[in-house]
mmCIF file of C-alpha atoms and ligand atoms in Angstrom:
data_model
loop_
_atom_site.group_PDB
_atom_site.id
_atom_site.type_symbol
_atom_site.label_atom_id
_atom_site.label_comp_id
_atom_site.label_asym_id
_atom_site.label_seq_id
_atom_site.Cartn_x
_atom_site.Cartn_y
_atom_site.Cartn_z
ATOM 1 C CA UNK G 20 77.366 99.416 138.194
ATOM 2 C CA UNK G 21 74.259 101.343 137.253
ATOM 3 C CA UNK G 22 72.321 100.371 134.164
ATOM 4 C CA UNK G 23 69.962 102.481 132.055
ATOM 5 C CA UNK G 24 67.642 101.777 129.246
ATOM 6 C CA UNK G 25 69.061 103.178 125.943
ATOM 7 C CA UNK G 26 66.044 104.976 124.690
ATOM 8 C CA UNK G 27 63.790 103.264 122.194
ATOM 9 C CA UNK G 28 66.277 100.383 121.635
ATOM 10 C CA UNK G 29 65.196 98.997 125.000
ATOM 11 C CA UNK G 30 68.798 97.885 125.492
ATOM 12 C CA UNK G 31 69.900 97.794 129.190
ATOM 13 C CA UNK G 32 73.348 99.486 129.067
ATOM 14 C CA UNK G 33 75.894 100.133 131.802
ATOM 15 C CA UNK G 34 76.322 103.827 132.761
ATOM 16 C CA UNK G 35 80.009 103.524 132.002
ATOM 17 C CA UNK G 36 80.843 101.950 128.633
ATOM 18 C CA UNK G 37 84.165 101.200 127.034
ATOM 19 C CA UNK G 38 85.250 103.099 123.904
ATOM 20 C CA UNK G 39 87.949 101.488 121.784
ATOM 21 C CA UNK G 40 88.828 104.620 119.785
ATOM 22 C CA UNK G 41 89.876 108.224 120.716
ATOM 23 C CA UNK G 42 93.319 109.040 121.654
ATOM 24 C CA UNK G 43 93.930 105.698 123.470
ATOM 25 C CA UNK G 44 92.297 102.938 121.293
ATOM 26 C CA UNK G 45 92.317 100.725 124.268
ATOM 27 C CA UNK G 46 96.040 101.149 124.547
ATOM 28 C CA UNK G 47 97.093 100.590 120.978
ATOM 29 C CA UNK G 48 97.850 104.282 120.574
ATOM 30 C CA UNK G 49 99.720 104.397 123.965
ATOM 31 C CA UNK G 50 102.218 101.676 123.639
ATOM 32 C CA UNK G 51 100.235 98.800 125.014
ATOM 33 C CA UNK G 52 100.505 95.295 123.568
ATOM 34 C CA UNK G 53 97.558 93.626 121.838
ATOM 35 C CA UNK G 54 97.264 91.288 124.873
ATOM 36 C CA UNK G 55 97.084 94.231 127.216
ATOM 37 C CA UNK G 56 94.326 95.888 125.107
ATOM 38 C CA UNK G 57 92.336 92.623 125.112
ATOM 39 C CA UNK G 58 92.810 92.521 128.929
ATOM 40 C CA UNK G 59 91.435 95.978 129.235
ATOM 41 C CA UNK G 60 88.208 94.939 127.431
ATOM 42 C CA UNK G 61 87.848 91.728 129.510
ATOM 43 C CA UNK G 62 88.385 93.651 132.720
ATOM 44 C CA UNK G 63 85.722 96.062 131.689
ATOM 45 C CA UNK G 64 83.221 93.244 131.205
ATOM 46 C CA UNK G 65 84.362 91.742 134.620
ATOM 47 C CA UNK G 66 83.584 95.090 136.226
ATOM 48 C CA UNK G 67 80.027 95.158 134.816
ATOM 49 C CA UNK G 68 80.501 97.267 131.660
ATOM 50 C CA UNK G 69 78.354 95.687 129.032
ATOM 51 C CA UNK G 70 78.584 98.240 126.136
ATOM 52 C CA UNK G 71 81.692 98.196 124.063
ATOM 53 C CA UNK G 72 82.136 100.592 121.197
ATOM 54 C CA UNK G 73 84.390 100.284 118.167
ATOM 55 C CA UNK G 74 84.588 101.331 114.479
ATOM 56 C CA UNK G 75 85.950 100.018 111.223
ATOM 57 C CA UNK G 76 88.506 102.828 111.339
ATOM 58 C CA UNK G 77 90.003 102.350 114.909
ATOM 59 C CA UNK G 78 91.969 99.117 114.130
ATOM 60 C CA UNK G 79 90.485 97.664 117.374
ATOM 61 C CA UNK G 80 87.534 95.594 116.123
ATOM 62 C CA UNK G 81 89.698 92.414 116.007
ATOM 63 C CA UNK G 82 90.913 92.859 119.563
ATOM 64 C CA UNK G 83 87.316 93.580 120.736
ATOM 65 C CA UNK G 84 86.263 90.475 118.996
ATOM 66 C CA UNK G 85 89.009 88.388 120.659
ATOM 67 C CA UNK G 86 88.075 89.859 124.045
ATOM 68 C CA UNK G 87 84.370 89.059 123.714
ATOM 69 C CA UNK G 88 84.903 85.504 122.334
ATOM 70 C CA UNK G 89 83.292 83.149 124.777
ATOM 71 C CA UNK G 90 81.488 85.999 126.634
ATOM 72 C CA UNK G 91 77.733 85.319 126.429
ATOM 73 C CA UNK G 92 76.418 87.666 123.562
ATOM 74 C CA UNK G 93 73.178 88.257 125.252
ATOM 75 C CA UNK G 94 75.120 90.019 127.960
ATOM 76 C CA UNK G 95 76.901 92.394 125.634
ATOM 77 C CA UNK G 96 75.688 95.430 123.677
ATOM 78 C CA UNK G 97 78.259 95.686 120.951
ATOM 79 C CA UNK G 98 78.510 98.987 119.045
ATOM 80 C CA UNK G 99 80.565 99.643 115.990
ATOM 81 C CA UNK G 100 80.589 102.150 113.112
ATOM 82 C CA UNK G 101 81.153 102.511 109.443
ATOM 83 C CA UNK G 102 82.501 105.574 107.631
ATOM 84 C CA UNK G 103 80.035 106.994 105.161
ATOM 85 C CA UNK G 104 82.497 107.898 102.475
ATOM 86 C CA UNK G 105 85.132 105.848 100.570
ATOM 87 C CA UNK G 106 87.548 107.451 98.146
ATOM 88 C CA UNK G 107 86.019 110.809 98.940
ATOM 89 C CA UNK G 108 82.648 109.867 97.729
ATOM 90 C CA UNK G 109 79.568 108.726 99.622
ATOM 91 C CA UNK G 110 79.698 104.953 99.953
ATOM 92 C CA UNK G 111 77.448 102.857 97.666
ATOM 93 C CA UNK G 112 74.896 100.481 99.270
ATOM 94 C CA UNK G 113 77.287 97.607 98.449
ATOM 95 C CA UNK G 114 80.248 99.374 99.996
ATOM 96 C CA UNK G 115 78.339 100.014 103.221
ATOM 97 C CA UNK G 116 77.204 96.345 103.382
ATOM 98 C CA UNK G 117 80.718 95.189 102.735
ATOM 99 C CA UNK G 118 81.880 97.492 105.579
ATOM 100 C CA UNK G 119 79.412 95.885 107.976
ATOM 101 C CA UNK G 120 80.367 92.317 106.822
ATOM 102 C CA UNK G 121 84.000 93.125 107.387
ATOM 103 C CA UNK G 122 83.191 94.487 110.952
ATOM 104 C CA UNK G 123 81.179 91.450 111.741
ATOM 105 C CA UNK G 124 84.047 89.086 110.664
ATOM 106 C CA UNK G 125 86.579 91.072 112.663
ATOM 107 C CA UNK G 126 84.275 91.172 115.761
ATOM 108 C CA UNK G 127 83.486 87.422 115.420
ATOM 109 C CA UNK G 128 79.813 87.876 115.335
ATOM 110 C CA UNK G 129 76.812 87.651 112.961
ATOM 111 C CA UNK G 130 75.225 90.838 114.335
ATOM 112 C CA UNK G 131 75.934 93.996 116.192
ATOM 113 C CA UNK G 132 73.483 95.710 118.627
ATOM 114 C CA UNK G 133 74.301 99.234 117.363
ATOM 115 C CA UNK G 134 75.660 100.203 113.944
ATOM 116 C CA UNK G 135 76.525 103.850 113.675
ATOM 117 C CA UNK G 136 77.327 105.965 110.627
ATOM 118 C CA UNK G 137 80.681 107.396 111.846
ATOM 119 C CA UNK G 138 81.442 111.024 112.222
ATOM 120 C CA UNK G 139 78.897 112.314 109.628
ATOM 121 C CA UNK G 140 79.750 115.775 108.388
ATOM 122 C CA UNK G 141 76.925 118.242 108.056
ATOM 123 C CA UNK G 142 77.435 118.535 104.294
ATOM 124 C CA UNK G 143 76.844 114.768 103.844
ATOM 125 C CA UNK G 144 73.810 114.489 106.144
ATOM 126 C CA UNK G 145 71.015 114.823 103.484
ATOM 127 C CA UNK G 146 72.794 112.214 101.194
ATOM 128 C CA UNK G 147 73.295 109.909 104.142
ATOM 129 C CA UNK G 148 69.613 109.928 104.956
ATOM 130 C CA UNK G 149 68.512 109.307 101.359
ATOM 131 C CA UNK G 150 71.120 106.878 100.278
ATOM 132 C CA UNK G 151 72.559 104.946 103.267
ATOM 133 C CA UNK G 152 69.816 104.958 105.926
ATOM 134 C CA UNK G 153 67.609 102.733 103.647
ATOM 135 C CA UNK G 154 70.524 100.259 103.468
ATOM 136 C CA UNK G 155 70.710 100.212 107.177
ATOM 137 C CA UNK G 156 67.077 99.722 107.513
ATOM 138 C CA UNK G 157 67.271 96.675 105.296
ATOM 139 C CA UNK G 158 70.326 95.339 107.310
ATOM 140 C CA UNK G 159 68.165 95.788 110.483
ATOM 141 C CA UNK G 160 65.190 93.799 108.945
ATOM 142 C CA UNK G 161 67.764 91.057 108.123
ATOM 143 C CA UNK G 162 68.958 90.996 111.750
ATOM 144 C CA UNK G 163 72.562 91.938 111.081
ATOM 145 C CA UNK G 164 72.220 95.147 113.088
ATOM 146 C CA UNK G 165 69.652 95.657 115.776
ATOM 147 C CA UNK G 166 69.686 99.432 115.868
ATOM 148 C CA UNK G 167 70.708 102.357 113.746
ATOM 149 C CA UNK G 168 73.017 105.026 115.107
ATOM 150 C CA UNK G 169 74.806 108.178 114.078
ATOM 151 C CA UNK G 170 77.797 109.945 115.467
ATOM 152 C CA UNK G 171 79.147 113.503 114.927
ATOM 153 C CA UNK G 172 82.536 114.731 114.132
ATOM 154 C CA UNK G 173 82.644 116.663 117.424
ATOM 155 C CA UNK G 174 86.155 118.226 116.968
ATOM 156 C CA UNK G 175 85.267 119.740 113.652
ATOM 157 C CA UNK G 176 81.547 120.178 114.415
ATOM 158 C CA UNK G 177 81.488 121.433 118.034
ATOM 159 C CA UNK G 178 78.101 123.273 117.397
ATOM 160 C CA UNK G 179 76.435 119.941 116.539
ATOM 161 C CA UNK G 180 75.218 120.926 113.093
ATOM 162 C CA UNK G 181 74.934 117.195 112.028
ATOM 163 C CA UNK G 182 73.010 115.967 115.131
ATOM 164 C CA UNK G 183 70.769 119.080 115.128
ATOM 165 C CA UNK G 184 69.541 117.895 111.732
ATOM 166 C CA UNK G 185 69.485 114.288 112.759
ATOM 167 C CA UNK G 186 67.414 114.800 115.775
ATOM 168 C CA UNK G 187 64.578 116.121 113.631
ATOM 169 C CA UNK G 188 64.382 112.854 111.745
ATOM 170 C CA UNK G 189 62.798 109.691 112.864
ATOM 171 C CA UNK G 190 65.258 107.159 111.480
ATOM 172 C CA UNK G 191 67.886 107.131 114.326
ATOM 173 C CA UNK G 192 67.626 104.817 117.333
ATOM 174 C CA UNK G 193 70.934 106.052 118.906
ATOM 175 C CA UNK G 194 73.131 109.023 118.683
ATOM 176 C CA UNK G 195 76.699 109.521 119.942
ATOM 177 C CA UNK G 196 77.251 113.155 121.004
ATOM 178 C CA UNK G 197 80.101 115.117 122.116
ATOM 179 C CA UNK G 198 79.250 116.636 125.600
ATOM 180 C CA UNK G 199 81.586 117.611 128.347
ATOM 181 C CA UNK G 200 81.750 120.283 131.073
ATOM 182 C CA UNK G 201 83.570 122.728 128.749
ATOM 183 C CA UNK G 202 81.148 122.523 125.796
ATOM 184 C CA UNK G 203 77.654 121.701 127.035
ATOM 185 C CA UNK G 204 75.937 123.008 123.989
ATOM 186 C CA UNK G 205 74.542 119.552 123.183
ATOM 187 C CA UNK G 206 72.118 119.921 126.054
ATOM 188 C CA UNK G 207 69.476 122.070 124.325
ATOM 189 C CA UNK G 208 70.478 121.349 120.778
ATOM 190 C CA UNK G 209 70.658 117.544 120.809
ATOM 191 C CA UNK G 210 69.952 115.787 124.113
ATOM 192 C CA UNK G 211 66.730 117.470 125.130
ATOM 193 C CA UNK G 212 65.100 117.005 121.656
ATOM 194 C CA UNK G 213 66.373 113.460 121.614
ATOM 195 C CA UNK G 214 64.716 112.807 125.002
ATOM 196 C CA UNK G 215 61.483 113.864 123.382
ATOM 197 C CA UNK G 216 61.854 111.136 120.758
ATOM 198 C CA UNK G 217 63.284 108.560 123.141
ATOM 199 C CA UNK G 218 66.561 108.327 121.135
ATOM 200 C CA UNK G 219 69.356 106.533 123.006
ATOM 201 C CA UNK G 220 72.227 108.954 123.826
ATOM 202 C CA UNK G 221 75.945 107.874 124.255
ATOM 203 C CA UNK G 222 78.314 110.503 125.488
ATOM 204 C CA UNK G 223 81.824 110.812 124.008
ATOM 205 C CA UNK G 224 84.635 113.368 124.848
ATOM 206 C CA UNK G 225 83.737 113.529 128.560
ATOM 207 C CA UNK G 226 87.308 113.816 129.284
ATOM 208 C CA UNK G 227 89.264 113.685 126.031
ATOM 209 C CA UNK G 228 92.561 115.660 126.291
ATOM 210 C CA UNK G 229 91.500 118.945 127.785
ATOM 211 C CA UNK G 230 90.293 117.449 131.075
ATOM 212 C CA UNK G 231 93.047 114.890 131.715
ATOM 213 C CA UNK G 232 95.234 117.439 133.539
ATOM 214 C CA UNK G 233 95.266 120.943 134.965
ATOM 215 C CA UNK G 234 97.884 121.926 132.424
ATOM 216 C CA UNK G 235 95.777 120.793 129.547
ATOM 217 C CA UNK G 236 92.749 122.414 131.008
ATOM 218 C CA UNK G 237 94.610 125.792 131.626
ATOM 219 C CA UNK G 238 95.697 125.826 127.935
ATOM 220 C CA UNK G 239 92.121 125.209 126.829
ATOM 221 C CA UNK G 240 90.738 127.922 129.173
ATOM 222 C CA UNK G 241 93.154 130.470 127.856
ATOM 223 C CA UNK G 242 91.607 129.956 124.387
ATOM 224 C CA UNK G 243 88.209 130.430 125.791
ATOM 225 C CA UNK G 244 89.465 133.501 127.685
ATOM 226 C CA UNK G 245 90.960 135.137 124.633
ATOM 227 C CA UNK G 246 87.684 134.585 122.842
ATOM 228 C CA UNK G 247 85.790 136.294 125.688
ATOM 229 C CA UNK G 248 83.773 133.271 126.472
ATOM 230 C CA UNK G 249 84.558 132.860 130.069
ATOM 231 C CA UNK G 250 84.707 135.309 132.870
ATOM 232 C CA UNK G 251 88.290 135.482 134.204
ATOM 233 C CA UNK G 252 86.912 136.841 137.554
ATOM 234 C CA UNK G 253 84.886 133.681 138.013
ATOM 235 C CA UNK G 254 87.685 131.388 137.045
ATOM 236 C CA UNK G 255 91.267 131.205 138.142
ATOM 237 C CA UNK G 256 93.112 130.302 134.893
ATOM 238 C CA UNK G 257 96.241 129.497 136.711
ATOM 239 C CA UNK G 258 94.565 126.890 138.928
ATOM 240 C CA UNK G 259 91.555 125.961 136.922
ATOM 241 C CA UNK G 260 88.491 124.653 138.797
ATOM 242 C CA UNK G 261 90.592 124.047 141.906
ATOM 243 C CA UNK G 262 87.839 125.585 144.070
ATOM 244 C CA UNK G 263 85.099 123.495 142.211
ATOM 245 C CA UNK G 264 87.191 120.327 142.672
ATOM 246 C CA UNK G 265 87.394 120.981 146.494
ATOM 247 C CA UNK G 266 83.730 121.762 147.002
ATOM 248 C CA UNK G 267 82.696 118.741 144.786
ATOM 249 C CA UNK G 268 84.602 116.214 146.894
ATOM 250 C CA UNK G 269 86.032 114.832 143.683
ATOM 251 C CA UNK G 270 89.504 113.371 143.946
ATOM 252 C CA UNK G 271 90.579 114.283 140.458
ATOM 253 C CA UNK G 272 89.710 116.297 137.487
ATOM 254 C CA UNK G 273 88.771 113.290 135.544
ATOM 255 C CA UNK G 274 86.344 112.295 138.338
ATOM 256 C CA UNK G 275 84.760 115.800 138.048
ATOM 257 C CA UNK G 276 84.589 115.494 134.241
ATOM 258 C CA UNK G 277 82.989 112.069 134.170
ATOM 259 C CA UNK G 278 80.606 112.719 136.877
ATOM 260 C CA UNK G 279 79.504 116.011 135.313
ATOM 261 C CA UNK G 280 78.439 113.983 132.273
ATOM 262 C CA UNK G 281 76.848 111.276 134.315
ATOM 263 C CA UNK G 282 74.730 113.964 136.110
ATOM 264 C CA UNK G 283 73.244 115.039 132.709
ATOM 265 C CA UNK G 284 69.608 114.113 132.213
ATOM 266 C CA UNK G 285 69.161 112.232 128.806
ATOM 267 C CA UNK G 286 72.607 110.622 128.671
ATOM 268 C CA UNK G 287 72.307 106.885 129.004
ATOM 269 C CA UNK G 288 75.909 105.894 128.915
ATOM 270 C CA UNK G 289 79.335 107.579 129.098
ATOM 271 C CA UNK G 290 82.097 106.182 126.960
ATOM 272 C CA UNK G 291 85.382 106.047 128.728
ATOM 273 C CA UNK G 292 88.150 105.678 126.127
ATOM 274 C CA UNK G 293 90.912 104.121 128.166
ATOM 275 C CA UNK G 294 93.661 101.641 127.582
ATOM 276 C CA UNK G 295 94.906 101.722 131.148
ATOM 277 C CA UNK G 296 93.361 99.302 133.650
ATOM 278 C CA UNK G 297 94.023 101.513 136.570
ATOM 279 C CA UNK G 298 92.211 104.339 134.835
ATOM 280 C CA UNK G 299 89.330 101.971 133.965
ATOM 281 C CA UNK G 300 88.910 101.035 137.580
ATOM 282 C CA UNK G 301 89.160 104.600 138.736
ATOM 283 C CA UNK G 302 86.592 105.782 136.256
ATOM 284 C CA UNK G 303 84.075 103.063 137.114
ATOM 285 C CA UNK G 304 84.570 103.759 140.844
ATOM 286 C CA UNK G 305 84.349 107.555 140.262
ATOM 287 C CA UNK G 306 81.165 107.476 138.258
ATOM 288 C CA UNK G 307 79.662 105.009 140.726
ATOM 289 C CA UNK G 308 79.999 107.854 143.263
ATOM 290 C CA UNK G 309 76.854 109.347 141.545
ATOM 291 C CA UNK G 310 75.798 112.668 140.285
ATOM 292 C CA UNK G 311 77.776 115.814 141.365
ATOM 293 C CA UNK G 312 76.366 117.926 144.159
ATOM 294 C CA UNK G 313 73.668 120.190 142.517
ATOM 295 C CA UNK G 314 75.516 123.425 143.480
ATOM 296 C CA UNK G 315 78.730 122.159 141.773
ATOM 297 C CA UNK G 316 76.879 121.139 138.702
ATOM 298 C CA UNK G 317 75.029 124.510 138.557
ATOM 299 C CA UNK G 318 78.342 126.341 138.954
ATOM 300 C CA UNK G 319 79.902 124.400 135.993
ATOM 301 C CA UNK G 320 76.808 124.937 133.928
ATOM 302 C CA UNK G 321 77.109 128.746 134.625
ATOM 303 C CA UNK G 322 80.809 129.031 133.948
ATOM 304 C CA UNK G 323 80.752 127.530 130.497
ATOM 305 C CA UNK G 324 77.269 128.637 129.372
ATOM 306 C CA UNK G 325 78.450 130.433 126.372
ATOM 307 C CA UNK G 326 80.976 127.936 125.109
ATOM 308 C CA UNK G 327 80.232 125.958 121.948
ATOM 309 C CA UNK G 328 83.513 126.282 119.962
ATOM 310 C CA UNK G 329 85.834 123.658 121.549
ATOM 311 C CA UNK G 330 85.617 119.957 121.935
ATOM 312 C CA UNK G 331 88.386 119.342 124.411
ATOM 313 C CA UNK G 332 90.112 117.421 121.594
HETATM 314 N N1 LIG M 13 82.956 110.651 116.118
HETATM 315 C C1 LIG M 13 82.996 109.501 116.743
HETATM 316 O O1 LIG M 13 82.257 108.590 116.462
HETATM 317 C C2 LIG M 13 83.855 109.331 117.968
HETATM 318 C C3 LIG M 13 84.765 110.206 118.233
HETATM 319 C C4 LIG M 13 85.524 110.101 119.476
HETATM 320 C C5 LIG M 13 85.391 109.075 120.238
HETATM 321 N N2 LIG M 13 84.330 108.112 119.990
HETATM 322 C C6 LIG M 13 84.080 107.046 120.914
HETATM 323 O O2 LIG M 13 83.976 107.506 122.175
HETATM 324 C C7 LIG M 13 84.922 106.790 123.014
HETATM 325 C C8 LIG M 13 85.353 107.694 124.099
HETATM 326 O O3 LIG M 13 86.318 108.576 123.492
HETATM 327 P P1 LIG M 13 86.984 109.933 124.222
HETATM 328 O O4 LIG M 13 88.302 110.111 123.674
HETATM 329 O O5 LIG M 13 85.916 110.952 124.122
HETATM 330 O O6 LIG M 13 87.113 109.228 125.750
HETATM 331 P P2 LIG M 13 87.348 110.055 127.086
HETATM 332 O O7 LIG M 13 87.134 108.963 128.089
HETATM 333 O O8 LIG M 13 86.788 111.325 127.211
HETATM 334 O O9 LIG M 13 88.915 110.325 127.118
HETATM 335 C C9 LIG M 13 89.952 109.257 126.982
HETATM 336 C C10 LIG M 13 91.215 109.859 127.195
HETATM 337 O O10 LIG M 13 91.386 110.109 128.547
HETATM 338 C C11 LIG M 13 92.423 109.310 129.170
HETATM 339 N N3 LIG M 13 91.915 108.926 130.532
HETATM 340 C C12 LIG M 13 90.781 108.141 130.744
HETATM 341 N N4 LIG M 13 90.644 107.925 132.076
HETATM 342 C C13 LIG M 13 91.687 108.611 132.645
HETATM 343 C C14 LIG M 13 91.998 108.750 134.094
HETATM 344 N N5 LIG M 13 91.330 108.236 135.061
HETATM 345 N N6 LIG M 13 93.167 109.530 134.283
HETATM 346 C C15 LIG M 13 93.871 110.097 133.279
HETATM 347 N N7 LIG M 13 93.546 109.960 132.026
HETATM 348 C C16 LIG M 13 92.512 109.279 131.705
HETATM 349 C C17 LIG M 13 92.628 108.208 128.186
HETATM 350 O O11 LIG M 13 93.975 107.721 128.325
HETATM 351 P P3 LIG M 13 94.485 106.389 128.917
HETATM 352 O O12 LIG M 13 94.369 105.385 127.926
HETATM 353 O O13 LIG M 13 95.786 106.750 129.386
HETATM 354 O O14 LIG M 13 93.430 106.121 130.073
HETATM 355 C C18 LIG M 13 92.352 108.879 126.919
HETATM 356 O O15 LIG M 13 93.432 109.597 126.393
HETATM 357 C C19 LIG M 13 86.018 106.466 122.027
HETATM 358 O O16 LIG M 13 86.843 105.421 122.515
HETATM 359 C C20 LIG M 13 85.157 105.997 120.781
HETATM 360 O O17 LIG M 13 84.618 104.691 121.064
HETATM 361 C C21 LIG M 13 83.546 108.259 118.815
#
């Protein structure tokens, strides 16, 4: 496993990290038992993954807590998130503190390494900074959280309005950004400015739904084609990226998608959101094969250079 330093946090994090949300929720959303979900997390740790991400809204914090029980906490970078609204209003300081306390209880810990404000909408951003960030700064001083993060709602904010604002501020240690080969717009809007400030960057949506299969990808590409955002002469929509896959040496579309993200300067860790142990092993092995050949990466950068309207959701 490759490890990288997560920006200004100084945390040494595995290049592959385990997400317990998304469409899979470590298997809870795909028919797995709680015991099987716990086994996915344990297997991830055994394979060298040291960053596990959850949220108060995923319903997976308790299982992550069970899986991590007994694992030395200094070997884990534990990340979770709190929503910024409750009953359609911005949380009060007390509500946010209660959210964290509940997460700590479910995770069976007295601190988390990264506490993110979850899926912050652009319209809420200014209030979040003035009302909730000071609460997190206090919790950081108290040692209940070791760093302060923010995530975007990539499916509804594929142009990164929230993180474009956030990257101008100095209060964030970590950002979780949507970036994949279909929508690379975070590169110049979020990741490069974040590198200037040494902000830790976690990548989500590397595969999501659109990059799981050729069928899903073809459906996504036809949307982009209809919008005039991709060149049909450069891309065979019936057999999407078949030529790129061959020249890349990748064995699957998911390998191409994960390795595209692992090739991206400024990304410290790629969240893989799986509840399937075979997929977990495949993804770790695939990402360990290293960056894509430069010509393949350049081709993918060129093919999707104008896309910023889809997330791959
Ligand atoms: N706004 C936010 O804060 C936010 C939003 C979304 C996600 N996240 C975080 O980011 C994490 C990653 O989420 P993501 O959905 O973007 O993850 P992802 O890794 O891009 O996609 C996960 C999806 O791909 C499938 N998959 C994974 N490996 C596969 C393989 N080798 N072959 C075929 N299918 C494969 C998974 O299903 P299987 O279970 O079948 O493998 C799952 O449906 C989440 O778990 C969560 O922690 C945060």
